[in-house]
Coordinates of C-alpha atoms and ligand atoms in Angstrom, one line a residue:
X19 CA 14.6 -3.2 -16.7
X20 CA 18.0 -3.0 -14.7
X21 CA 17.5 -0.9 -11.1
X22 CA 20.0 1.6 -12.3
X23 CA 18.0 2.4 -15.3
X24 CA 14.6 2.5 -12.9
X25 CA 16.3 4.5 -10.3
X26 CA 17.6 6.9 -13.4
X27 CA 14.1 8.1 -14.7
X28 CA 12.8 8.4 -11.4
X29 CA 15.9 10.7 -10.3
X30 CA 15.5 11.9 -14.4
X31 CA 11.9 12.8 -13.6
X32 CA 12.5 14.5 -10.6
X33 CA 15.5 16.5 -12.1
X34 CA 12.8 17.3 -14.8
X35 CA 10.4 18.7 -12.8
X36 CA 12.6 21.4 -10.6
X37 CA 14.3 22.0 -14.1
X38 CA 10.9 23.3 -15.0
X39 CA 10.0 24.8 -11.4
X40 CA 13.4 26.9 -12.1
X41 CA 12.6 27.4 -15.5
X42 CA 9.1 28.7 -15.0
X43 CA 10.6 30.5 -12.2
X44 CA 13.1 32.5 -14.3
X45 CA 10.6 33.5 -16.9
X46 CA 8.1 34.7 -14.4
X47 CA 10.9 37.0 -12.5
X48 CA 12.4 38.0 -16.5
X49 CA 8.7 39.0 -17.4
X50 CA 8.4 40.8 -13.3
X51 CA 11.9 42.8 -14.3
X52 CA 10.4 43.9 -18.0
X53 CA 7.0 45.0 -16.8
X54 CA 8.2 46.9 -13.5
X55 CA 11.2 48.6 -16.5
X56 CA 8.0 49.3 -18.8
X57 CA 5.7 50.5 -16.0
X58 CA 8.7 52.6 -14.9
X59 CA 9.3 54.0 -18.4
X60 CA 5.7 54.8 -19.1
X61 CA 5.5 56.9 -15.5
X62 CA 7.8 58.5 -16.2
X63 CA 6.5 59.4 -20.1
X64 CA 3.2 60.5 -18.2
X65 CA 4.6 62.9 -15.4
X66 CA 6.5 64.4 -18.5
X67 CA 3.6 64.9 -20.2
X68 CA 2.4 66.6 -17.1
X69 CA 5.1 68.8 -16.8
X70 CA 4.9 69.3 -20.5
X71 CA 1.2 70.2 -20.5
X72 CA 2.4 72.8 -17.0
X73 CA 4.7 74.1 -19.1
X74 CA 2.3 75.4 -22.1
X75 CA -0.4 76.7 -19.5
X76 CA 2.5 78.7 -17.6
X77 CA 4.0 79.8 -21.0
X78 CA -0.2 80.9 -21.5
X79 CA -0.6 82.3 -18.7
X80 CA 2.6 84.5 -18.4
X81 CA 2.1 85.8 -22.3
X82 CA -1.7 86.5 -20.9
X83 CA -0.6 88.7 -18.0
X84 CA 2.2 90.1 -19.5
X85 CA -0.4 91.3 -22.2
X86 CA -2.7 92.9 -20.1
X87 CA -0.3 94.8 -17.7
X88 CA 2.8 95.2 -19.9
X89 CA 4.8 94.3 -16.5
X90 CA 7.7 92.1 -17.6
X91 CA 7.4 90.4 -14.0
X92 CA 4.1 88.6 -15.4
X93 CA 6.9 87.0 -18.0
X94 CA 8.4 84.7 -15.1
X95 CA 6.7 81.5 -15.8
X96 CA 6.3 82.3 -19.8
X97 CA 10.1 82.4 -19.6
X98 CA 10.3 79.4 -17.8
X99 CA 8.4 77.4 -19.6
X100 CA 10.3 78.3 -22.7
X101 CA 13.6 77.6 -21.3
X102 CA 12.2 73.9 -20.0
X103 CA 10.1 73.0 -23.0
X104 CA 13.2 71.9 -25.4
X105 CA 14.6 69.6 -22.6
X106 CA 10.9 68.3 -22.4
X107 CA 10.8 67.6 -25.7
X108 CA 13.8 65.7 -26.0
X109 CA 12.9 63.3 -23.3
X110 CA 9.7 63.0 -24.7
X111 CA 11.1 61.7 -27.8
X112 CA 13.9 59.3 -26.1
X113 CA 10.7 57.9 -23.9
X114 CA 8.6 57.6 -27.2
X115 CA 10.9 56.2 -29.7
X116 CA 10.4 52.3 -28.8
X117 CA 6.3 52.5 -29.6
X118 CA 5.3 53.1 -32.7
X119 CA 1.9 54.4 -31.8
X120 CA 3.2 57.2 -29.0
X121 CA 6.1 57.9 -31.4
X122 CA 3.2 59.2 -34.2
X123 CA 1.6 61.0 -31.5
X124 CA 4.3 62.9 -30.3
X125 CA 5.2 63.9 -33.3
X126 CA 2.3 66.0 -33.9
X127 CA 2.2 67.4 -30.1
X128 CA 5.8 68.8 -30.9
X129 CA 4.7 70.3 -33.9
X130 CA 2.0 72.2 -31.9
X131 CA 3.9 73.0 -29.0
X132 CA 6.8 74.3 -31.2
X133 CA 4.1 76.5 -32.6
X134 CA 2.5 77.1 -29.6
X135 CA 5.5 78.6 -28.2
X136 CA 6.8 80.4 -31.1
X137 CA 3.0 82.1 -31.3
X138 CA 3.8 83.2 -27.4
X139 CA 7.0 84.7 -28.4
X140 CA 5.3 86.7 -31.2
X141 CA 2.4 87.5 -29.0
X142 CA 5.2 88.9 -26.0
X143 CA 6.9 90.6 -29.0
X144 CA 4.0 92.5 -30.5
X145 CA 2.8 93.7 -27.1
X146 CA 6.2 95.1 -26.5
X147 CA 6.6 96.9 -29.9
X148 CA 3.2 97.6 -30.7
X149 CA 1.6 97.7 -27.6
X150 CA -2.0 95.9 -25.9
X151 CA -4.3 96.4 -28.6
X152 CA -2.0 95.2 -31.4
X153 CA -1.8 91.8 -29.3
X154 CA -5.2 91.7 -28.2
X155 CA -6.4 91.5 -31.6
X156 CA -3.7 88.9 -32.5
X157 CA -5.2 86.5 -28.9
X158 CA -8.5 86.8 -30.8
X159 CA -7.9 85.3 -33.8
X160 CA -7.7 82.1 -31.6
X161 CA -4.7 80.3 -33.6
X162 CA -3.0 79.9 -29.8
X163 CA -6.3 78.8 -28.5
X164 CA -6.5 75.9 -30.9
X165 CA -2.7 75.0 -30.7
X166 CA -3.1 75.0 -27.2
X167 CA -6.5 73.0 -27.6
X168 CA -4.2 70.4 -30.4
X169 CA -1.3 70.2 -27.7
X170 CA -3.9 69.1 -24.4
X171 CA -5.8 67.0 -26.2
X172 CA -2.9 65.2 -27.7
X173 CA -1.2 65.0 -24.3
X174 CA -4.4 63.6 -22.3
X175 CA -4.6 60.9 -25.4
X176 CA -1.0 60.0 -24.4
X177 CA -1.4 60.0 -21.3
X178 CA -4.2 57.5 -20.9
X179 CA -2.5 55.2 -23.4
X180 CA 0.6 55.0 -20.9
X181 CA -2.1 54.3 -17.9
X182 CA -3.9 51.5 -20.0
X183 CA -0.3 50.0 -20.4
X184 CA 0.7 50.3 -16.9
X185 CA -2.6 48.5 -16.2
X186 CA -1.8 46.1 -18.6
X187 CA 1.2 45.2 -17.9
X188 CA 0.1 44.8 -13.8
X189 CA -2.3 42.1 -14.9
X190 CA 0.4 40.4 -16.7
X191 CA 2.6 40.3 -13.9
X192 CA -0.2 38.9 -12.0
X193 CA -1.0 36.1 -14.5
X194 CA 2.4 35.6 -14.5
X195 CA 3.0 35.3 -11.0
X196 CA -0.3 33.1 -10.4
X197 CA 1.7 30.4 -13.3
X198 CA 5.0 30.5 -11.3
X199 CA 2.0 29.7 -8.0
X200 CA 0.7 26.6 -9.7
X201 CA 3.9 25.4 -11.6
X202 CA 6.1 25.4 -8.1
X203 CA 3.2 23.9 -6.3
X204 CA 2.5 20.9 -8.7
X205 CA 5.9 20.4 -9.7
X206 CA 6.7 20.3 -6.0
X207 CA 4.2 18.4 -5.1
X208 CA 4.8 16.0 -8.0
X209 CA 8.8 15.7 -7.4
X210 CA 8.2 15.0 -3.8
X211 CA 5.6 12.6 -4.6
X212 CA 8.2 10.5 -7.0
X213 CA 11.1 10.8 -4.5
X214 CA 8.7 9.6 -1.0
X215 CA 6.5 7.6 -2.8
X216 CA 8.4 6.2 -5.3
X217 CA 11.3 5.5 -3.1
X218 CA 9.0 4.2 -0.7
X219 CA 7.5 1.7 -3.1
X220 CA 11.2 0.5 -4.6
X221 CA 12.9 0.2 -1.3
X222 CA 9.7 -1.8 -0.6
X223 CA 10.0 -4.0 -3.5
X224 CA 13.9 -4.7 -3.0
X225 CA 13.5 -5.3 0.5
X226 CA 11.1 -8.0 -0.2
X227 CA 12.5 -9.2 -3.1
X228 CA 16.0 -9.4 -1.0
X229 CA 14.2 -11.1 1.7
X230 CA 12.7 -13.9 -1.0
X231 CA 16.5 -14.5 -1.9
X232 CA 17.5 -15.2 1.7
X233 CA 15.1 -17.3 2.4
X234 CA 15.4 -19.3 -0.8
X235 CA 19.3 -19.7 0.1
X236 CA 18.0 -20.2 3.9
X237 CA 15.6 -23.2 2.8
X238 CA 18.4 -24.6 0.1
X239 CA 21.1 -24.2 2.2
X240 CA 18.9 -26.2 4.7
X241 CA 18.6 -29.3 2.0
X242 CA 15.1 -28.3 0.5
X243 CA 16.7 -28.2 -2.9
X244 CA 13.0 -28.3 -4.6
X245 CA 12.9 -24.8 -3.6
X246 CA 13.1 -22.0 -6.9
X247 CA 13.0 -18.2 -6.8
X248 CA 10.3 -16.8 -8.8
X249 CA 12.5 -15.1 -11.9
X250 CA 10.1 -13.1 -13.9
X251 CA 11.7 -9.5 -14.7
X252 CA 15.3 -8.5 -16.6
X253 CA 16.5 -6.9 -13.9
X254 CA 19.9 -7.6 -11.1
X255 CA 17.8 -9.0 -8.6
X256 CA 16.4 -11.4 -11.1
X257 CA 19.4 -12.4 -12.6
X258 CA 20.8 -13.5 -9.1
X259 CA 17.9 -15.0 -8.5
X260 CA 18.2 -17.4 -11.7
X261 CA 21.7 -18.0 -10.6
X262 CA 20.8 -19.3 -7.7
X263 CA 18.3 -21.5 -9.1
X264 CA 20.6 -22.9 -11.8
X265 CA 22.7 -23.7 -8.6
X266 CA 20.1 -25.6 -6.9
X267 CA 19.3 -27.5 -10.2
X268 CA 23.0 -28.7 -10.4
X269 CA 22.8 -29.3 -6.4
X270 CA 19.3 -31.4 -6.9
X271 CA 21.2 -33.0 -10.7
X272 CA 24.5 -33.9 -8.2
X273 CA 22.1 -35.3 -5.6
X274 CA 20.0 -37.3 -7.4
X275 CA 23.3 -39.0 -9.1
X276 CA 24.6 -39.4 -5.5
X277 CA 21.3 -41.2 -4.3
X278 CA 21.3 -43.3 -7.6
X279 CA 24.6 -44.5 -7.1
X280 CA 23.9 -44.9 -3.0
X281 CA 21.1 -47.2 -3.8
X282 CA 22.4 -49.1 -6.7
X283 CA 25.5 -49.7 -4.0
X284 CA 23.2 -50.8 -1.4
X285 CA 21.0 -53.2 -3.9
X286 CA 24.0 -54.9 -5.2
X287 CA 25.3 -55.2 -2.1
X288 CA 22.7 -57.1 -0.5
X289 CA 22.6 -60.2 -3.1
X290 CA 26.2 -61.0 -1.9
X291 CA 25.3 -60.6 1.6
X292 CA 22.2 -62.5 1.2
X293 CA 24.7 -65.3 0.1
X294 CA 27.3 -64.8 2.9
X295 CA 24.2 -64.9 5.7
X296 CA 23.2 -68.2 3.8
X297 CA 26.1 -69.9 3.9
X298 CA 27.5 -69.2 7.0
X299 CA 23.8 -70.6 8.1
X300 CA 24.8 -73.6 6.2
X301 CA 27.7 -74.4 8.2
X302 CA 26.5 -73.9 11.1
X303 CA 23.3 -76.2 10.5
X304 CA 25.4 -78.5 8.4
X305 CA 29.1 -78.4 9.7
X306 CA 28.2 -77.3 13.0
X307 CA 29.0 -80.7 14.9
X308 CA 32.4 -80.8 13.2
X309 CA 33.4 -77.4 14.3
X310 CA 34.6 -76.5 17.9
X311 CA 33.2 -74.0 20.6
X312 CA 34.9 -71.5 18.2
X313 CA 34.5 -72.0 15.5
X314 CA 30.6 -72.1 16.0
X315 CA 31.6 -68.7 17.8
X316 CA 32.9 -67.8 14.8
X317 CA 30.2 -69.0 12.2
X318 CA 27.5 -67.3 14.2
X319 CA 29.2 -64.1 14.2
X320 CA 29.6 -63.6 10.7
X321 CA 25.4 -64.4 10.7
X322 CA 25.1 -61.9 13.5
X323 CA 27.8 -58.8 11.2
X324 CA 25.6 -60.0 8.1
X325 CA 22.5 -59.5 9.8
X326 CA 23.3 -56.1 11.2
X327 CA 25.0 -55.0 7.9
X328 CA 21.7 -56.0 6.2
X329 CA 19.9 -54.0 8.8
X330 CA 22.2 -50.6 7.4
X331 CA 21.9 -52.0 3.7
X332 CA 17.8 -51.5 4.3
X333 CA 18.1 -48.1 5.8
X334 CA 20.4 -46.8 3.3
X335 CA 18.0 -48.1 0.6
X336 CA 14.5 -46.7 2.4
X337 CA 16.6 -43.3 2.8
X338 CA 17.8 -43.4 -1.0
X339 CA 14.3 -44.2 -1.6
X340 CA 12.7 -41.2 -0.2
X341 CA 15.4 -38.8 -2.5
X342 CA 14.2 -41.4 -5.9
X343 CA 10.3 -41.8 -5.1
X344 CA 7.6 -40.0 -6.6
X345 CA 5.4 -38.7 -3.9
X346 CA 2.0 -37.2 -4.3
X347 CA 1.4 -34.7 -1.6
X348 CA -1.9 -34.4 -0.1
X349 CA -3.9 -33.4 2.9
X350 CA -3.1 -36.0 5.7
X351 CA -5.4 -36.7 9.1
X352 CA -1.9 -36.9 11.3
X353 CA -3.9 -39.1 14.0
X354 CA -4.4 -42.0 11.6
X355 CA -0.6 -41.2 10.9
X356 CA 0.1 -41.3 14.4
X357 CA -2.2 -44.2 15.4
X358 CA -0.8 -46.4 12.9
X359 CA 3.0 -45.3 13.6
X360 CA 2.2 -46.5 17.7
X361 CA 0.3 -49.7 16.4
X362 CA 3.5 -50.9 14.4
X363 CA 6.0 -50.5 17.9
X364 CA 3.1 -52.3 19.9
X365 CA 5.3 -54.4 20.6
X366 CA 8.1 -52.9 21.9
X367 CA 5.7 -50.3 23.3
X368 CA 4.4 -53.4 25.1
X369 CA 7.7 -54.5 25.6
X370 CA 9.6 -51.9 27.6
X371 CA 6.3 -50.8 29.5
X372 CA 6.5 -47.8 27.6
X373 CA 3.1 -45.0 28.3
X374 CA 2.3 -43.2 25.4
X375 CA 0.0 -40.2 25.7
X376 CA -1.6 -38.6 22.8
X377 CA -3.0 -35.2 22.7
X378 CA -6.2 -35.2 20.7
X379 CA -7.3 -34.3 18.6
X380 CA -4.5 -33.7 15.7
X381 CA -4.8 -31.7 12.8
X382 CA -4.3 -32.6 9.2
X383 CA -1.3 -31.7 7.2
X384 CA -0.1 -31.4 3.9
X385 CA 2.2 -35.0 3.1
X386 CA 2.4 -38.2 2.2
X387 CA 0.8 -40.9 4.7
X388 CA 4.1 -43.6 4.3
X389 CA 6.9 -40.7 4.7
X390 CA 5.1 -39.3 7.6
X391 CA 4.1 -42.8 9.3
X392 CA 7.7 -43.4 9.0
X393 CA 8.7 -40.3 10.7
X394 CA 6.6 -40.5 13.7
X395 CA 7.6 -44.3 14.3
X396 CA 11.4 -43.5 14.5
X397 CA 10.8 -40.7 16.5
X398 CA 8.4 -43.1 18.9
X399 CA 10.9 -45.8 18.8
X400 CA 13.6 -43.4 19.9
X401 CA 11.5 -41.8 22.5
X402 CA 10.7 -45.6 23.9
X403 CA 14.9 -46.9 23.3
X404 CA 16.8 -43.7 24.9
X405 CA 15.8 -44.3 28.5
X406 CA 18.0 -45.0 31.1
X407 CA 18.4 -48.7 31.8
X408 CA 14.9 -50.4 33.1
X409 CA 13.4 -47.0 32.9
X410 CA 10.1 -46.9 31.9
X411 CA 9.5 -44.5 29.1
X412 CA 7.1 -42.1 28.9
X413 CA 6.4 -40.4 26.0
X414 CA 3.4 -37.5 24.9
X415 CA 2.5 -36.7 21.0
X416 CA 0.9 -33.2 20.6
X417 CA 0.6 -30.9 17.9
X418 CA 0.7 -26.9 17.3
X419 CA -0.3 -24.7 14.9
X420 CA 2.1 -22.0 13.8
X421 CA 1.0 -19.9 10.9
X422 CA 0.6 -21.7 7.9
X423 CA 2.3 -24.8 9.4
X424 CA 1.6 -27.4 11.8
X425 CA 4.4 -28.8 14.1
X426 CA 3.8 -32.3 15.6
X427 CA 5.9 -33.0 18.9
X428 CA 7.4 -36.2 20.0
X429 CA 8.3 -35.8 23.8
X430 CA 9.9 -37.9 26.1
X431 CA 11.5 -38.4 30.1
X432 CA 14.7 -40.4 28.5
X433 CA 18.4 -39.5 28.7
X434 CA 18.4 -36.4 26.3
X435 CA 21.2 -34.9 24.0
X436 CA 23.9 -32.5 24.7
X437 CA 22.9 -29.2 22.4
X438 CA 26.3 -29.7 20.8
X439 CA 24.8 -33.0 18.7
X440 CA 21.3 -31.3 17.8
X441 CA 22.4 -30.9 14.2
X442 CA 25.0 -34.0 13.9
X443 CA 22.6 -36.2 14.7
X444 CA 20.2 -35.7 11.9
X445 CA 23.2 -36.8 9.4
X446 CA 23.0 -40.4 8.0
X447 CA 25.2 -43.0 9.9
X448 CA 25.9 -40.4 13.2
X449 CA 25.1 -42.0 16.6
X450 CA 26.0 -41.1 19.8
X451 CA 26.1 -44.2 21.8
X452 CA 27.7 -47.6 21.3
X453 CA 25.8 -50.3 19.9
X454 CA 26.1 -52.6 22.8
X455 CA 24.4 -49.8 25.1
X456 CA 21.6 -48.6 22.6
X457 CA 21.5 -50.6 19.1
X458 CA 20.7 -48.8 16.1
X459 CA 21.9 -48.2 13.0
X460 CA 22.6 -44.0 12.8
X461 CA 19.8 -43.9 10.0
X462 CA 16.2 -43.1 11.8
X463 CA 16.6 -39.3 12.2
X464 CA 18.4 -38.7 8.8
X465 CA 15.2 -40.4 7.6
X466 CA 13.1 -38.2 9.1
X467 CA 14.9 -35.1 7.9
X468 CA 15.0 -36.1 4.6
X469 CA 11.2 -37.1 4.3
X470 CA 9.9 -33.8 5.9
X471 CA 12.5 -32.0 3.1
X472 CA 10.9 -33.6 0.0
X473 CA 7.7 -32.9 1.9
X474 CA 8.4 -29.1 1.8
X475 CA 8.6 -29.2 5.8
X476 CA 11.5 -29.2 8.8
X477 CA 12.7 -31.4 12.1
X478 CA 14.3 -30.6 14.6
X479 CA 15.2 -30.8 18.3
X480 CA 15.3 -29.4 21.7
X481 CA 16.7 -31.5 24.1
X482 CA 19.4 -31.2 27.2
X483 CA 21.3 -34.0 28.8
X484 CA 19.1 -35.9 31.9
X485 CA 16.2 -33.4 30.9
X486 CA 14.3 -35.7 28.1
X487 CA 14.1 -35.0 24.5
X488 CA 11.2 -32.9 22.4
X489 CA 12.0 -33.6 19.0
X490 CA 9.2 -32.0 16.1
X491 CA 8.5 -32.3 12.8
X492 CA 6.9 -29.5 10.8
X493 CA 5.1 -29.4 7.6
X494 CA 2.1 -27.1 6.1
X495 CA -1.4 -27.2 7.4
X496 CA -3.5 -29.4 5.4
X497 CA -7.2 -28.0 6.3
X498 CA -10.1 -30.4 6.7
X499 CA -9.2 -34.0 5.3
Ligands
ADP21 P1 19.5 -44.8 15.9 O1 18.3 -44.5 16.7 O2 19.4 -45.9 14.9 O3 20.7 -44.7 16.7 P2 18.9 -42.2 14.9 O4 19.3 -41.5 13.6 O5 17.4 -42.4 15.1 O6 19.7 -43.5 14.9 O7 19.4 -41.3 16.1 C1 20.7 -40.8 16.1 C2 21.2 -40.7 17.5 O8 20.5 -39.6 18.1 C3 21.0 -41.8 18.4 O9 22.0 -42.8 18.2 C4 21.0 -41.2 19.7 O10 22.3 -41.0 20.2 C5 20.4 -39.9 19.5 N1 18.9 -39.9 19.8 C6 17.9 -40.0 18.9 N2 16.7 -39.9 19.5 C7 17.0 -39.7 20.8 C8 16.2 -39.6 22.0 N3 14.8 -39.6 21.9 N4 16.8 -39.4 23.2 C9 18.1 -39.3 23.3 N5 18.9 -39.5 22.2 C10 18.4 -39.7 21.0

């Protein structure tokens, strides 16, 4: 999956989430708005109802007194209430015309509090024609009694259905409120979690995965071209990764052609040599009275150029060797490698009265005995040849362990290098002395480089002018062997 695309349904998630947090969080505060409208409303329908309910028992009461003192002062509240009562009812019917239920129920306390009131006005109006006993009898009958009965029990019916709805709707709001709770904290929590977390984890992943591409540049820009990037996955990381390895199989394609042709060079080169050393032998053993001081000269120095010229053929073809060979890479005791590397310079050791000091014991590694032996003896047989004139050399072999590698030192008290040549002088053919001062033939270090490369391992150098030399080769542990 290409990171944009990952990195889009994360952020999509996310989005997701506090699209729902805001959602959730609208609905809740649309639902908060209605209920506190329909809690409003249905106080309001109850204090009417109230006042309604005031107005009939003043309306009652003033008809009452009026009736038994005829004084028109005892009227006050009747008239009130009759004045207030067809505004009541009007607002009554605007609050009760949404709900079906109230709306039915209202209809019926109108009728009876339109009757009540108009049985009021009669009553008031029979007193004042006809006098107290003509209304008293009419009171008896009871007809206002049992409107006035209808009209309280209908209001206290309505009234209690307004306070079940106002306690409805309150629990509602709450329910509602405790959903917005848990929705804003788990989709919080959940958004946060998918931002830190998995940020976290793909920063993680592409820094590592970054850090695998240097190093696979690092170690094939450093000649391991064995070296391959993992490639599993469609994604951009991948696909420069499988770049990079198509590169190093054309690098490892180009460099196997180039050794090919280096040693098929060198081998052909070495049967006419063979014939130039033999002849010019010839001469000399069988022309060698007929030819002057000179020409002897001569004829031994085209032995002595074919010689040396054999010498380079025979590098060039043991370094071409170690890019063709196949080598089987196993765990290796590096003081049998090291005791048999100082057994085949015995004699020069012996030679140059050269002290060698090993540091036992060594640990094993992961190579290939004849690479390695090779190795340590041209590191040796450097460490015994750059010395200052009739110095005696004196060299110590140690090894480290440095994670999961082991680094095995070749130190010695000879001339050093300038820091400058560190790198040049692990190239094929570079030298920097004459060959009359220090022979040689420029090939003993690109040897070693090139055998601890195929061996998955480094060399290298630290080394100053006059201050001896402490070169090291490096190359994975190799446990118990
Ligand atoms: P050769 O030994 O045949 O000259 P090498 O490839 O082994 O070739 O070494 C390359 C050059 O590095 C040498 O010619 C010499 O100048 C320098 N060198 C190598 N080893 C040492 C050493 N131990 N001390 C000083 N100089 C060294």
């Amino acid at each position: 999956m290409r990171i944009a695309l990952k990195y889009g349904i994360g952020y999509g998630v996310a989005i997701l989430l506090l699209a729902a947090i805001a959602v959730a969080a609208y609905v809740s505060a649309t639902q908060y708005r209605e209920s506190m409208l329909a809690v409003r409303r249905s106080q309001v329908l109850a204090d009417e109802l109230q006042a309604m309910r005031e107005n009939l028992i003043d309306a009652e009461t003033g008809e009452r007194g009026y009736v038994i003192t005829g004084l028109s002062a005892f009227l006050e509240p009747h008239d009130r209430a009759t004045a207030e009562v067809p505004g009541r009812l009007a607002a009554l019917e605007t609050l009760t015309r949404d709900d079906l239920s109230q709306a039915e129920r209202f209809a019926k306390l109108r009728d009876l509090v339109e009757r009540r009131m108009q049985y009021t006005a009669s009553v008031v109006a029979d007193r004042r024609a006809n006098g107290f006993d003509s209304a008293a009898t009419t009171i008896e009958a009871g007809q206002g009694k049992s409107l006035m009965d209808g009209a309280r029990q209908i209001v206290g019916q309505m009234i209690a259905m307004e306070k079940a709805s106002i306690q409805r709707r309150q629990v509602e709001t709450a329910e509602s409120f405790r959903f917005l709770e848990q929705v804003s904290v788990v989709g919080t929590l959940a958004t946060l979690n998918i931002m830190l977390i998995g940020g976290f984890l793909t920063m993680r992943n592409m820094n590592r995965r970054i850090d695998q591409l240097v190093e696979a540049t690092r170690m094939l820009g450093s000649g391991n071209l064995n070296y391959r990037l993992e490639t599993a996955g469609h994604d951009e990381v991948t696909t420069v990764g499988r770049a990079i390895n198509t590169m190093a199989d054309d690098l490892q394609e180009h460099k196997e052609a180039l050794d090919s042709f280096v040693y098929t060079v060198s081998h052909d080169l070495r049967a006419p040599l063979r014939g130039m050393q033999g002849f010019s032998q010839a001469i000399l053993e069988d022309y060698g009275d007929k030819l002057d001081e000179t020409g002897r000269d001569l004829a031994g120095r085209v032995i002595a150029a074919a010689a040396r010229m054999d010498e380079l053929i025979q590098d060039l073809l043991d370094y071409s060797r170690l890019g063709r060979a196949q080598i089987e890479i196993r765990p290796i005791r590096l003081e049998q490698v090291v005791d048999s590397a100082l057994s085949s310079l015995s004699k020069v050791i012996g030679n140059t009265h050269a002290t060698v000091r090993v540091e036992r014991p060594l640990p094993a590694v992961l190579g290939h005995r004849p690479i390695l032996q090779k190795a340590v003896a041209n590191l040796v047989s450097n460490a015994v040849k750059f010395v200052k004139p009739g110095a005696a050399p004196e060299i110590r072999v140690r090894a480290e362990t440095k994670g999961p590698f082991v680094r095995l030192y070749v130190e010695d008290n000879g001339i050093g290098i300038d820091p400058l040549h560190h790198q040049r002088i692990f190239k094929v053919f570079e030298r920097l002395h004459g060959i009359e001062s220090y022979p040689g033939t420029g090939m003993g270090l690109a040897i070693v480089r090139k055998g601890m490369e195929r061996l998955g391992g480094r060399a290298g150098v630290d080394s100053e002018p006059g201050r001896g030399s402490l070169f090291w080769i490096e190359l994975p542990q190799g446990g118990q062997s």
